[in-house]
Amino acid sequence: MTAATHSTLFPQVPDSADAVLEGLDPEQREVATALHGPVCVLAGAGTGKTRAITHRIAYGVRAGILQPSSVLAVTFTNRAAGEMRGRLRQLGAAGVQARTFHSAALRQLQYFWPKAIGGSLPRLVDRKIQLVADAAAACRIRLDRGELRDVTAEIEWSKVTQTVPADYAPAAAKAGREAPRDPAEIAQLYAAYEDLKRARSVIDFEDVLLLTVAVLQDRHDVAEQVRAQYQHFVVDEYQDVSPLQQRLLELWLGDRDDLCVVGDASQTIYSFTGATPDHLLDFRVRHPGATVVKLVRDYRSTPQVVHLANGLLAQARGRAADHRLELVSQRPAGPEPVYTEYADEPAEAEGAARRIRELIDSGVPAAEIAVLFRTNSQSETYEQALADAGVPYQLRGAERFFDRPEVRKAGSALRAAARFGGNDSLLDDVVDLPSQVRAVLSGEGWTTEPPAGSGAVRERWESLAALVNLAHDFAAARAGATLSDLVVELDERAGAQHAPTVQGVTLASLHSAKGLEWDVVFLVGVAEGMMPITYAKTDEQIEEERRLLYVGVTRARERLHLSWALARSPGGRPSRRPSRFLKGLRPGSGAAGGRAAAAAGGTGGVERGFGGGGGRAGAAAPRRTQRTPARCRVCGRTLTDAGEMKLMRCEGCPSDMDEGVYERLREWRALQAGRSGQPAFCVFTDKTLMAIAESVPEDERELVRIPGVGARKLNRYGSDVLAICAGQEGVGLDEDD
């Protein structure tokens, strides 16, 4: 890692208040020096808003204007709060509280509950979905898994908008919400859920805010004690504040106005949870004398990415659109966004995986690539495609880094080594911190070279490698840092869920990608029905979908790929069309949204990918091949399931599989997987092995026709598979075996 990267991750502490301001642009400096009265920062994507507000707090602390313990900085995720605390510490402003709304409220509630209510605070439940299921059972209402999730979301929305069960139906109708069940049933379930919580003496996350608000409203002595503690407030992502959070903020403030809010109405994408940009947009109405600063210099993305982002918002409508910020890229020019049309979703996933493999082979780190989709249900197709391409990936929203077994075990090993110090023979001849960490983690499975392939073995190695890299960065930033110092840093990061970078392509929904960025972003499924999503009906809902795509576009630093599929499955009717949001922006779409491919010109490249790659923009578009629906070769039924289409027959239809070939293929696959340290399905899935054993191909031409056997796998495994099909013995065994 370069010295520049080290200084970015762990910069040296400035030696004075004025030094804190060095390196800020004029608008960021204006934010940093506006320390009195209400301040509203309108910050576009990639404009350095976190940098501006952390330098503002640090400048105030270092200049003696703000007391660290009197500042409360509030944001929306543990990761963002952890990052903010880390930056403040490096700027010499340790002691400032940076928390989420829930974390700050829970801390106050735990402290004041015995005094205000008496007894101990009820237990907090992490997941309310089981309670909702129990409430449904009590009401004799059957809910499937999807309905259970949707009803839980409706209860959460009701609570953050301060809607009681009796008022749910009219409130939902007024908000334009499409209830997953009859509104009267949801109100009944909501009431039963609340009764069940009281009976079990538990509270949920929304209760933390509601109860804190109630205590501060009812107990003026408690409210005054909180206000005496915190006198200066900073709220990040203010466009995402719910009515309940806004009420809590008002109670924290009292009659004071020492408040700085930061937000961008064009990034409001959580209205389904009760978030509204109205508090941001009305800030100057509530505070007529507020200082307002706009940050529009985009340091994240190239001019080409910024041009597309601005174009998306230029077509927007509504109140948020009236306050949009026109971004100005500060980076050198980069490649134009690439637009690709595929015949079907599996072809789209395989195409993205193929491009990603090429990028990684050319030197782009896997951790700097992301695949973003509209719904979590799209993830599985891309997980399989990346595994088939031998690309390591991490699924954002899955198990948290510090909760992984290998990370917990590694932390225990580092903690033990720090306790024993010089008495640990493992560290006798090791002096510097990174070498100590490598020595300890080598006993946990870390090696200097990563294991081949992907899967669980590679994921464990990536977790340990992230800790090794963190030790390097930490040691470079803090001369003389010890293993004990690193353990303290890891504990703080674990508490804030501030994970180090794991090497692997990120798979994430657009909602969970908010606040993150990558060098290369693949926006997939950008088609009508998915973007905007089918159930977005009203103008407000459509505009939020547009903002969601805008957030996805602005995650990219350098390269951006947008793609869509004409059909869901191979052989399906090509009835889909690109998202309306791309009309007039992608080449060939025109103002009226024409479909023909056009030359790249100055606005981007269009490709067509029908499973085998497509021609570059500027070349004549290939004639579209009309595919016939995939049908079962036994009964003739049209196939839609991906697994059945691999077999070219229904699951229930009789198989003519050669059992001997299938068993030899499975044995061979286990051998290959063991050698590469990856799961067996990354070599070939069971369905692909069954398809091979049923067709018993005689040459490469027949083998490559089988779904799941692409060109890469043909080159790597083709000779072995054909030899097994031909009945040869000992295939895949080396002499050493």
XYZ file of C-alpha atoms in Angstrom:
737
model
C 0.000 0.000 0.000
C 1.337 3.452 -0.904
C 2.240 6.220 1.511
C -0.587 8.287 0.041
C -3.060 5.539 0.863
C -1.648 5.261 4.383
C -2.058 8.982 4.929
C -5.645 8.798 3.703
C -6.542 5.927 6.026
C -4.550 7.090 9.053
C -3.487 10.739 8.541
C -1.175 12.436 10.995
C -2.878 14.559 13.653
C -2.796 18.285 12.672
C -0.601 20.341 15.014
C -2.989 23.317 15.271
C -6.535 24.511 14.625
C -5.459 26.253 11.404
C -3.778 23.049 10.234
C -7.173 21.337 10.445
C -8.390 23.618 7.647
C -5.532 22.783 5.284
C -6.579 20.912 2.161
C -10.243 21.955 2.288
C -11.799 23.581 -0.762
C -13.478 27.009 -0.312
C -16.954 25.582 0.346
C -15.689 22.902 2.736
C -13.709 25.557 4.570
C -16.860 27.668 4.832
C -18.610 24.713 6.485
C -15.687 24.111 8.834
C -15.574 27.695 10.063
C -19.359 28.178 10.454
C -19.457 27.215 14.136
C -22.360 29.298 15.442
C -26.091 29.248 14.885
C -28.017 26.903 12.563
C -26.035 25.632 9.559
C -27.429 23.693 6.586
C -24.986 21.921 4.278
C -26.460 20.753 0.969
C -23.898 18.183 -0.160
C -24.037 16.265 -3.429
C -22.726 12.738 -3.846
C -18.947 12.505 -3.609
C -18.429 16.113 -2.536
C -16.620 15.363 0.737
C -19.417 16.064 3.205
C -17.995 13.787 5.913
C -14.639 15.492 5.494
C -16.284 18.908 5.818
C -18.298 18.180 8.972
C -15.542 16.247 10.779
C -13.107 19.084 10.073
C -15.774 21.515 11.311
C -16.049 19.688 14.643
C -12.275 19.252 14.918
C -11.617 22.909 14.092
C -14.094 23.999 16.775
C -12.496 21.676 19.343
C -8.908 22.599 18.478
C -9.760 26.324 18.504
C -11.302 25.981 21.967
C -14.776 26.966 20.776
C -16.354 23.531 21.291
C -15.869 21.138 24.185
C -15.532 17.569 22.830
C -17.912 16.107 25.435
C -20.601 18.657 24.529
C -20.805 17.629 20.850
C -23.153 14.913 19.593
C -22.760 13.916 15.940
C -25.572 11.705 14.672
C -25.733 9.566 11.551
C -27.678 6.529 10.336
C -25.357 3.512 10.302
C -22.830 2.056 12.718
C -20.284 2.013 9.902
C -20.712 5.747 9.238
C -20.576 6.544 12.955
C -17.414 4.464 13.343
C -15.796 6.172 10.368
C -16.691 9.582 11.804
C -15.201 8.710 15.206
C -12.018 7.509 13.537
C -11.638 10.689 11.508
C -12.270 12.885 14.535
C -9.686 10.986 16.537
C -7.100 11.487 13.782
C -7.929 15.198 13.683
C -7.277 15.536 17.406
C -10.936 15.670 18.460
C -11.175 12.472 20.508
C -14.028 12.469 23.002
C -16.693 13.678 20.582
C -19.724 11.383 20.582
C -20.549 10.103 17.062
C -23.497 7.708 17.143
C -26.590 6.578 15.301
C -29.938 7.941 16.486
C -30.750 4.548 18.010
C -27.382 4.173 19.718
C -27.521 7.649 21.260
C -31.133 7.171 22.387
C -30.458 3.696 23.827
C -27.525 4.994 25.851
C -29.667 7.786 27.324
C -32.578 5.434 27.958
C -30.392 2.923 29.806
C -28.972 5.702 31.984
C -32.233 7.461 32.840
C -34.663 4.511 32.965
C -34.124 3.668 36.672
C -34.638 7.323 37.581
C -37.532 8.117 35.228
C -39.406 4.793 35.179
C -37.879 2.532 37.808
C -36.415 -0.939 37.559
C -34.271 -2.130 34.670
C -34.828 -1.407 30.989
C -36.777 -4.196 29.218
C -34.774 -6.493 26.966
C -34.190 -5.254 23.411
C -35.122 -7.711 20.632
C -32.843 -7.675 17.584
C -35.366 -9.102 15.115
C -39.053 -8.446 15.433
C -40.190 -10.816 12.677
C -40.680 -13.766 15.091
C -42.827 -11.579 17.343
C -44.921 -10.598 14.320
C -45.324 -14.290 13.455
C -46.483 -15.010 17.023
C -48.917 -12.077 16.831
C -50.317 -13.462 13.567
C -50.801 -16.867 15.182
C -52.630 -15.242 18.109
C -54.926 -13.470 15.627
C -55.415 -16.690 13.608
C -54.094 -14.950 10.501
C -51.901 -16.991 8.158
C -48.911 -15.130 6.708
C -46.409 -16.556 4.257
C -42.754 -15.523 4.514
C -43.134 -12.568 2.160
C -46.245 -11.281 3.922
C -44.525 -11.668 7.272
C -41.665 -9.468 6.111
C -44.035 -6.897 4.583
C -46.263 -6.671 7.661
C -43.162 -6.197 9.811
C -42.144 -3.303 7.551
C -45.598 -1.748 7.929
C -45.320 -1.923 11.725
C -41.892 -0.265 11.565
C -43.235 2.487 9.302
C -46.185 3.061 11.647
C -43.923 3.463 14.654
C -41.401 5.854 13.073
C -44.277 7.991 11.774
C -45.851 7.842 15.271
C -48.993 6.105 14.000
C -50.914 3.994 16.530
C -52.728 0.778 15.469
C -56.156 2.424 15.430
C -54.922 5.076 12.973
C -52.986 2.756 10.648
C -55.600 2.400 7.882
C -56.241 6.133 7.279
C -52.555 7.009 7.733
C -51.464 4.367 5.205
C -54.072 5.552 2.711
C -52.980 9.176 3.120
C -49.323 8.202 2.586
C -50.198 6.214 -0.552
C -48.868 2.948 0.858
C -49.958 -0.303 -0.751
C -50.689 -2.498 2.243
C -49.628 -6.151 1.843
C -52.874 -7.245 3.549
C -56.212 -5.659 4.335
C -55.387 -2.510 6.383
C -57.786 -3.602 9.113
C -55.892 -6.893 9.426
C -52.556 -5.087 9.642
C -53.940 -2.798 12.339
C -55.093 -5.911 14.235
C -51.664 -7.536 13.855
C -49.954 -4.323 14.925
C -52.072 -4.123 18.093
C -51.443 -7.804 18.871
C -47.710 -7.298 18.328
C -47.659 -4.435 20.851
C -49.646 -6.505 23.375
C -47.229 -9.398 22.948
C -44.216 -7.158 23.593
C -45.734 -5.857 26.799
C -46.572 -9.380 27.949
C -43.011 -10.546 27.334
C -41.404 -7.361 28.734
C -39.392 -6.640 25.596
C -38.940 -3.581 23.375
C -37.891 -3.166 19.738
C -35.617 -0.632 18.055
C -38.427 1.800 17.317
C -39.437 1.657 20.984
C -35.973 2.910 21.891
C -36.738 6.182 20.102
C -40.365 6.336 21.224
C -39.512 5.745 24.879
C -36.653 8.247 24.821
C -39.003 10.847 23.347
C -41.605 10.038 26.013
C -39.082 10.353 28.855
C -37.718 13.670 27.557
C -41.246 15.033 27.091
C -42.541 13.947 30.484
C -39.482 14.537 32.639
C -38.180 18.084 32.265
C -35.399 17.392 34.753
C -34.102 14.574 32.530
C -34.411 16.729 29.403
C -32.443 19.531 31.044
C -29.729 17.119 32.123
C -29.342 15.873 28.522
C -29.288 19.435 27.195
C -26.654 20.402 29.743
C -24.505 17.525 28.477
C -24.950 18.121 24.732
C -24.924 21.693 23.467
C -23.835 21.290 19.866
C -25.453 18.887 17.368
C -24.435 17.655 13.918
C -26.801 15.458 11.895
C -25.526 13.668 8.788
C -27.811 12.294 6.027
C -30.523 14.659 7.218
C -32.701 13.849 4.201
C -33.312 10.424 5.787
C -34.693 11.698 9.105
C -38.096 10.297 10.070
C -40.731 12.304 11.962
C -39.848 10.368 15.131
C -36.127 11.106 14.786
C -36.880 14.754 14.087
C -38.970 14.919 17.266
C -36.115 13.403 19.277
C -33.690 15.939 17.796
C -36.015 18.797 18.747
C -36.161 17.518 22.334
C -32.375 17.285 22.480
C -32.101 20.864 21.232
C -34.780 22.486 23.370
C -34.977 26.202 22.534
C -31.409 26.319 21.184
C -30.346 26.423 17.528
C -26.729 25.257 17.685
C -27.352 22.677 14.981
C -25.586 21.690 11.750
C -27.435 19.420 9.310
C -26.012 17.818 6.177
C -27.953 16.182 3.383
C -28.989 15.860 -0.245
C -32.658 15.635 -1.177
C -31.672 13.813 -4.376
C -30.455 10.888 -2.287
C -33.747 10.338 -0.423
C -34.333 6.617 -1.004
C -35.797 5.375 2.279
C -39.281 6.905 2.305
C -40.728 3.389 2.774
C -39.210 3.469 6.268
C -40.708 6.868 7.065
C -37.751 9.011 5.947
C -38.636 12.347 4.385
C -36.529 15.168 2.887
C -39.056 17.741 4.099
C -37.045 18.477 7.254
C -33.992 19.270 5.102
C -35.931 21.273 2.520
C -37.810 23.234 5.218
C -34.721 23.929 7.327
C -34.437 27.532 6.174
C -38.151 28.048 6.872
C -37.713 26.865 10.468
C -34.390 28.727 10.786
C -34.604 31.882 8.640
C -31.139 33.063 9.641
C -29.400 29.774 8.868
C -26.047 29.650 7.110
C -26.483 27.576 3.940
C -23.502 26.075 2.098
C -23.683 23.990 -1.086
C -21.034 21.367 -1.862
C -21.048 20.490 -5.578
C -17.393 19.688 -6.343
C -17.441 15.922 -6.942
C -14.118 14.344 -5.969
C -15.355 10.765 -6.371
C -16.450 10.256 -9.952
C -15.112 11.012 -13.414
C -16.805 13.660 -15.597
C -18.436 10.861 -17.613
C -20.107 9.336 -14.551
C -21.090 12.768 -13.223
C -22.582 13.694 -16.615
C -24.894 10.676 -16.465
C -25.814 11.401 -12.821
C -26.692 15.017 -13.639
C -28.677 13.841 -16.663
C -30.782 11.514 -14.522
C -31.732 14.319 -12.149
C -32.341 16.807 -14.964
C -35.387 14.713 -15.940
C -36.678 14.452 -12.367
C -39.867 16.038 -11.108
C -41.122 17.016 -7.681
C -39.946 18.988 -4.700
C -36.643 17.156 -4.242
C -35.858 17.703 -7.929
C -36.426 21.442 -7.534
C -33.521 21.493 -5.062
C -31.147 19.236 -7.001
C -27.438 19.971 -7.000
C -25.540 20.137 -10.301
C -22.331 18.217 -9.627
C -18.993 19.331 -11.102
C -16.394 16.575 -11.388
C -12.908 17.373 -10.118
C -11.338 14.236 -11.600
C -9.603 13.600 -14.933
C -11.680 12.199 -17.773
C -12.424 8.479 -17.742
C -14.205 5.928 -19.933
C -17.793 6.472 -20.984
C -20.487 4.419 -19.248
C -21.120 1.138 -21.073
C -24.676 0.001 -21.783
C -25.295 -3.682 -22.575
C -28.461 -5.484 -23.599
C -28.722 -9.241 -23.037
C -31.166 -11.864 -24.193
C -31.966 -13.108 -20.692
C -30.982 -12.739 -17.028
C -28.544 -15.693 -16.873
C -26.743 -14.274 -19.921
C -26.619 -10.868 -18.206
C -25.083 -12.389 -15.083
C -22.570 -14.421 -17.071
C -21.662 -11.337 -19.107
C -21.043 -9.282 -15.971
C -18.981 -12.091 -14.424
C -16.907 -12.399 -17.605
C -16.136 -8.675 -17.645
C -15.282 -8.740 -13.927
C -12.911 -11.666 -14.474
C -11.182 -9.651 -17.205
C -10.909 -6.589 -14.963
C -9.369 -8.596 -12.117
C -6.954 -10.289 -14.524
C -5.916 -6.823 -15.752
C -5.034 -5.738 -12.216
C -8.223 -4.169 -10.806
C -8.602 -5.307 -7.150
C -11.725 -7.387 -6.583
C -12.612 -5.182 -3.591
C -12.879 -2.192 -5.942
C -15.678 -3.783 -8.005
C -19.376 -3.946 -7.130
C -22.494 -5.461 -8.669
C -25.576 -3.517 -7.612
C -29.160 -4.679 -8.105
C -32.643 -3.486 -7.204
C -33.822 -6.450 -5.122
C -32.004 -9.036 -3.012
C -33.686 -11.810 -4.993
C -31.404 -10.948 -7.941
C -28.310 -11.834 -5.916
C -28.323 -15.606 -6.358
C -27.897 -15.473 -10.140
C -24.821 -13.280 -9.787
C -23.386 -15.332 -6.931
C -23.530 -18.404 -9.162
C -22.123 -16.574 -12.193
C -19.181 -15.179 -10.205
C -18.497 -18.572 -8.628
C -18.541 -20.177 -12.078
C -16.036 -17.549 -13.244
C -13.778 -18.174 -10.239
C -14.330 -14.667 -8.850
C -14.323 -14.174 -5.050
C -17.228 -12.100 -3.764
C -18.792 -10.828 -0.567
C -22.496 -10.308 -0.076
C -23.223 -7.017 1.649
C -25.924 -7.477 4.249
C -24.795 -11.023 5.047
C -22.918 -11.964 8.212
C -21.140 -8.942 9.696
C -17.341 -8.971 9.554
C -16.687 -9.028 13.291
C -19.332 -11.743 13.778
C -17.536 -14.203 11.474
C -16.151 -17.220 13.369
C -12.662 -16.856 11.911
C -12.537 -13.159 12.862
C -13.695 -13.837 16.420
C -11.111 -16.620 16.741
C -8.362 -14.409 15.272
C -9.279 -11.626 17.710
C -8.967 -14.033 20.622
C -5.548 -15.169 19.380
C -4.314 -11.573 19.013
C -5.674 -10.689 22.448
C -3.896 -13.661 24.022
C -0.632 -12.801 22.267
C -0.903 -9.205 23.492
C -1.440 -10.411 27.065
C 1.529 -12.780 27.061
C 3.781 -10.272 25.255
C 7.422 -11.341 25.339
C 6.548 -14.650 27.008
C 5.018 -15.939 23.764
C 7.676 -18.010 21.964
C 5.846 -17.421 18.689
C 6.807 -13.745 18.864
C 10.329 -14.107 20.306
C 12.123 -13.046 17.139
C 9.402 -10.720 15.795
C 9.764 -6.997 16.392
C 7.385 -4.928 14.249
C 3.599 -5.012 14.656
C 2.647 -6.265 11.142
C 5.075 -9.182 11.485
C 3.642 -10.015 14.899
C 0.126 -10.081 13.483
C 1.206 -12.253 10.544
C 2.913 -14.632 12.960
C -0.180 -14.943 15.161
C -2.627 -15.285 12.259
C -0.462 -17.858 10.498
C -1.581 -20.170 13.282
C -5.200 -19.407 12.353
C -4.853 -20.290 8.672
C -3.458 -17.130 7.095
C -0.805 -17.687 4.429
C 1.245 -15.275 2.331
C -0.479 -16.519 -0.827
C -4.266 -16.833 -1.122
C -5.844 -20.225 -1.801
C -6.981 -20.872 -5.341
C -10.582 -20.290 -6.329
C -13.414 -18.927 -4.233
C -15.765 -20.336 -1.636
C -15.538 -20.747 2.132
C -11.770 -21.372 2.258
C -11.056 -18.229 0.274
C -13.545 -16.204 2.326
C -11.815 -17.224 5.575
C -8.449 -16.283 4.129
C -9.809 -12.909 2.952
C -11.075 -12.156 6.475
C -7.648 -12.847 7.985
C -5.902 -10.935 5.177
C -8.090 -7.911 5.966
C -6.778 -7.991 9.545
C -3.176 -8.251 8.298
C -3.697 -5.260 5.996
C -5.279 -3.283 8.827
C -2.217 -3.977 11.000
C 0.031 -2.559 8.239
C -2.059 0.601 7.965
C -2.299 1.006 11.729
C 1.456 0.607 12.235
C 2.202 3.100 9.454
C -0.048 5.691 11.065
C 1.059 5.166 14.677
C 4.794 4.800 15.101
C 5.621 2.389 17.911
C 2.108 0.935 18.072
C 1.972 -2.354 19.964
C -0.134 -5.452 19.614
C -2.163 -4.244 22.602
C -2.864 -0.965 20.777
C -4.108 -2.902 17.757
C -6.370 -5.048 19.936
C -7.932 -1.863 21.363
C -8.446 -0.570 17.793
C -10.103 -3.858 16.782
C -12.393 -3.749 19.835
C -13.461 -0.214 18.957
C -14.087 -1.194 15.346
C -16.056 -4.260 16.435
C -18.240 -2.124 18.693
C -18.947 0.220 15.787
C -19.064 -2.603 13.186
C -16.384 -0.610 11.316
C -14.968 -3.498 9.310
C -11.710 -3.438 7.339
C -11.828 -4.072 3.604
C -12.310 -7.682 2.513
C -10.896 -8.599 -0.893
C -13.816 -9.710 -3.016
C -16.347 -8.288 -5.459
C -19.231 -6.726 -3.540
C -22.769 -7.869 -4.298
C -25.303 -5.431 -2.863
C -28.758 -3.995 -3.303
C -28.909 -0.346 -4.306
C -30.338 0.554 -0.910
C -27.510 -1.121 1.010
C -24.882 0.479 -1.268
C -25.736 3.975 -0.024
C -22.664 5.677 1.411
C -20.197 3.322 -0.332
C -18.065 3.671 -3.463
C -15.993 1.536 -5.825
C -13.703 2.041 -8.812
C -15.977 -0.097 -11.008
C -19.738 -0.503 -10.640
C -22.047 -2.845 -12.558
C -25.671 -1.689 -12.366
C -27.647 -4.734 -13.467
C -31.309 -5.304 -14.217
C -31.854 -1.693 -15.330
C -35.123 -2.577 -17.066
C -38.742 -1.555 -16.785
C -40.410 -3.526 -14.016
C -37.214 -3.584 -11.994
C -36.070 0.033 -12.342
C -38.564 1.467 -11.614
C -39.868 -1.511 -9.677
C -43.270 -2.806 -10.734
C -45.089 -1.701 -7.595
C -43.927 1.919 -7.891
C -47.178 3.499 -9.102
C -47.428 7.103 -7.945
C -45.331 9.985 -9.253
C -43.584 10.198 -5.880
C -42.716 6.498 -5.933
C -41.410 6.701 -9.504
C -39.215 9.658 -8.606
C -37.777 7.795 -5.638
C -36.846 4.953 -8.001
C -35.053 7.515 -10.180
C -33.153 8.764 -7.134
C -32.245 5.170 -6.293
C -30.663 4.754 -9.729
C -28.879 8.087 -9.211
C -27.415 6.757 -5.960
C -26.246 3.645 -7.828
C -24.595 5.680 -10.600
C -22.777 7.923 -8.129
C -21.195 4.919 -6.364
C -18.784 4.564 -9.330
C -15.436 6.343 -9.322
C -14.114 5.428 -12.761
C -16.038 2.801 -14.699
C -19.750 2.249 -14.918
C -21.573 -0.610 -16.638
C -25.359 -0.590 -16.981
C -27.193 -3.630 -18.336
C -30.619 -5.153 -18.776
C -32.131 -8.385 -20.105
C -34.937 -8.718 -22.634
C -36.322 -11.868 -20.971
C -36.173 -13.437 -17.530
C -35.030 -16.869 -18.634
C -33.444 -18.450 -21.732
C -36.004 -18.991 -24.444
C -38.440 -16.563 -22.805
C -40.350 -13.928 -24.733
C -38.121 -10.829 -25.170
C -40.767 -8.427 -23.860
C -38.685 -6.236 -21.579
C -37.232 -2.852 -22.405
C -34.567 -0.648 -20.867
C -35.550 1.604 -17.980
C -37.376 4.786 -18.894
C -34.807 6.628 -16.783
C -32.191 6.032 -19.488
C -34.210 7.690 -22.265
C -32.202 10.423 -23.878
C -29.114 9.432 -21.890
C -27.927 6.176 -23.424
C -26.777 6.195 -27.050
C -29.531 5.538 -29.528
C -32.384 6.061 -27.082
C -33.159 9.603 -28.206
C -35.550 11.902 -26.442
C -38.372 9.489 -27.219
C -36.465 6.472 -25.981
C -35.791 4.615 -29.241
C -34.339 1.119 -28.949
C -31.814 1.028 -31.812
C -28.138 0.843 -30.977
C -26.097 3.851 -32.099
C -22.520 4.964 -32.341
C -20.917 5.818 -29.033
C -20.322 9.427 -29.929
C -19.601 11.352 -26.768
C -22.247 9.847 -24.529
C -21.324 6.250 -23.933
C -21.055 2.819 -25.462
C -23.855 0.385 -26.283
C -23.306 -3.326 -26.549
C -25.584 -6.254 -27.121
C -24.762 -9.406 -25.256
C -26.761 -12.481 -26.133
C -24.841 -14.934 -24.010
C -21.762 -14.852 -26.191
C -20.722 -11.205 -26.152
C -21.757 -8.455 -28.513
C -20.385 -5.910 -30.916
C -18.965 -2.634 -29.712
C -20.900 0.573 -30.208
C -20.228 2.023 -33.601
C -20.423 -1.348 -35.340
C -23.565 -2.548 -37.024
C -25.916 -4.114 -34.518
C -26.119 -7.894 -34.958
C -29.381 -9.354 -36.155
C -31.393 -10.481 -33.154
C -31.835 -14.209 -33.009
C -35.392 -15.256 -32.238
C -35.090 -18.040 -29.675
C -37.708 -20.681 -29.269
C -38.882 -21.435 -25.731
C -36.917 -24.108 -23.869
C -39.010 -27.275 -23.709
C -38.687 -30.510 -21.789
C -37.161 -33.150 -24.079
C -39.345 -35.806 -22.391
C -42.838 -34.307 -22.063
C -42.545 -31.143 -24.157
C -43.602 -28.713 -21.389
C -42.168 -25.172 -21.593
C -39.372 -24.824 -19.016
C -38.907 -21.711 -16.860
C -36.871 -22.983 -13.902
C -33.130 -22.423 -14.403
C -32.250 -25.876 -13.020
C -34.713 -27.603 -15.318
C -33.424 -25.651 -18.297
C -29.919 -26.917 -17.539
C -31.254 -30.490 -17.676
C -33.580 -29.699 -20.610
C -36.285 -31.675 -18.837
C -38.742 -31.330 -15.960
C -37.523 -32.394 -12.539
C -40.256 -35.039 -12.375
C -39.704 -36.513 -15.840
C -37.702 -39.763 -16.047
C -33.951 -39.408 -16.446
C -31.792 -41.385 -18.841
C -28.662 -40.443 -16.941
C -25.636 -42.710 -17.039
C -25.204 -43.326 -13.300
C -21.628 -44.522 -13.707
C -20.585 -41.376 -15.574
C -22.361 -39.223 -12.991
C -20.572 -40.858 -10.041
C -17.174 -40.586 -11.757
C -17.883 -36.917 -12.495
C -18.742 -36.311 -8.833
C -15.538 -37.991 -7.658
C -13.497 -35.990 -10.152
C -15.244 -32.747 -9.089
C -14.470 -33.390 -5.402
C -10.825 -33.866 -6.307
C -10.724 -30.598 -8.274
C -12.514 -28.676 -5.512
C -10.122 -30.012 -2.877
C -7.109 -28.922 -4.871
C -8.409 -25.402 -5.478
C -9.856 -24.880 -1.993
C -13.275 -23.927 -3.325
C -16.760 -25.408 -2.949
C -17.615 -28.238 -5.335
C -20.381 -26.220 -7.031
C -17.757 -23.711 -8.211
C -16.318 -26.463 -10.427
C -19.707 -27.608 -11.765
C -23.126 -27.610 -10.119
C -24.991 -30.868 -9.541
C -27.448 -29.933 -12.276
C -24.630 -29.423 -14.789
C -23.069 -32.788 -13.877
C -26.481 -34.443 -14.313
C -26.918 -32.766 -17.694
C -23.477 -34.007 -18.773
C -24.230 -37.540 -17.555
C -27.545 -37.541 -19.416
C -26.169 -36.308 -22.745
C -22.675 -37.940 -22.478
C -21.068 -35.550 -25.016
C -18.471 -36.937 -27.390
C -16.659 -33.732 -28.319
C -16.163 -30.126 -27.219
C -18.909 -28.873 -29.531
C -21.502 -31.053 -27.764
C -20.078 -30.314 -24.310
C -20.152 -26.517 -24.615
C -23.832 -26.612 -25.570
C -24.712 -27.821 -22.070
C -25.845 -24.906 -19.848
C -23.259 -24.261 -17.155
C -20.319 -25.182 -19.389
C -18.932 -21.929 -20.730
C -15.759 -21.278 -22.705
C -13.642 -20.812 -19.571
C -14.726 -24.091 -18.020
C -14.417 -25.864 -21.348
C -10.786 -24.765 -21.571
C -10.089 -25.711 -17.959
C -12.019 -28.941 -17.514
C -13.174 -29.997 -20.988
C -10.556 -32.670 -21.662
C -11.123 -34.310 -18.263
C -14.911 -34.337 -18.643
C -14.799 -35.768 -22.160
C -12.319 -38.419 -21.017
C -14.684 -39.442 -18.185
C -17.609 -39.581 -20.631
C -15.471 -41.791 -22.896
C -14.918 -44.209 -20.009
C -11.232 -43.517 -19.368
C -9.986 -44.378 -15.875
C -7.883 -42.273 -13.481
C -8.890 -38.966 -15.055
C -7.663 -35.896 -13.135
C -5.131 -37.824 -11.029
C -1.558 -36.562 -10.971
C 1.362 -38.960 -10.620
C 1.673 -37.898 -6.958
C -1.847 -39.005 -6.302
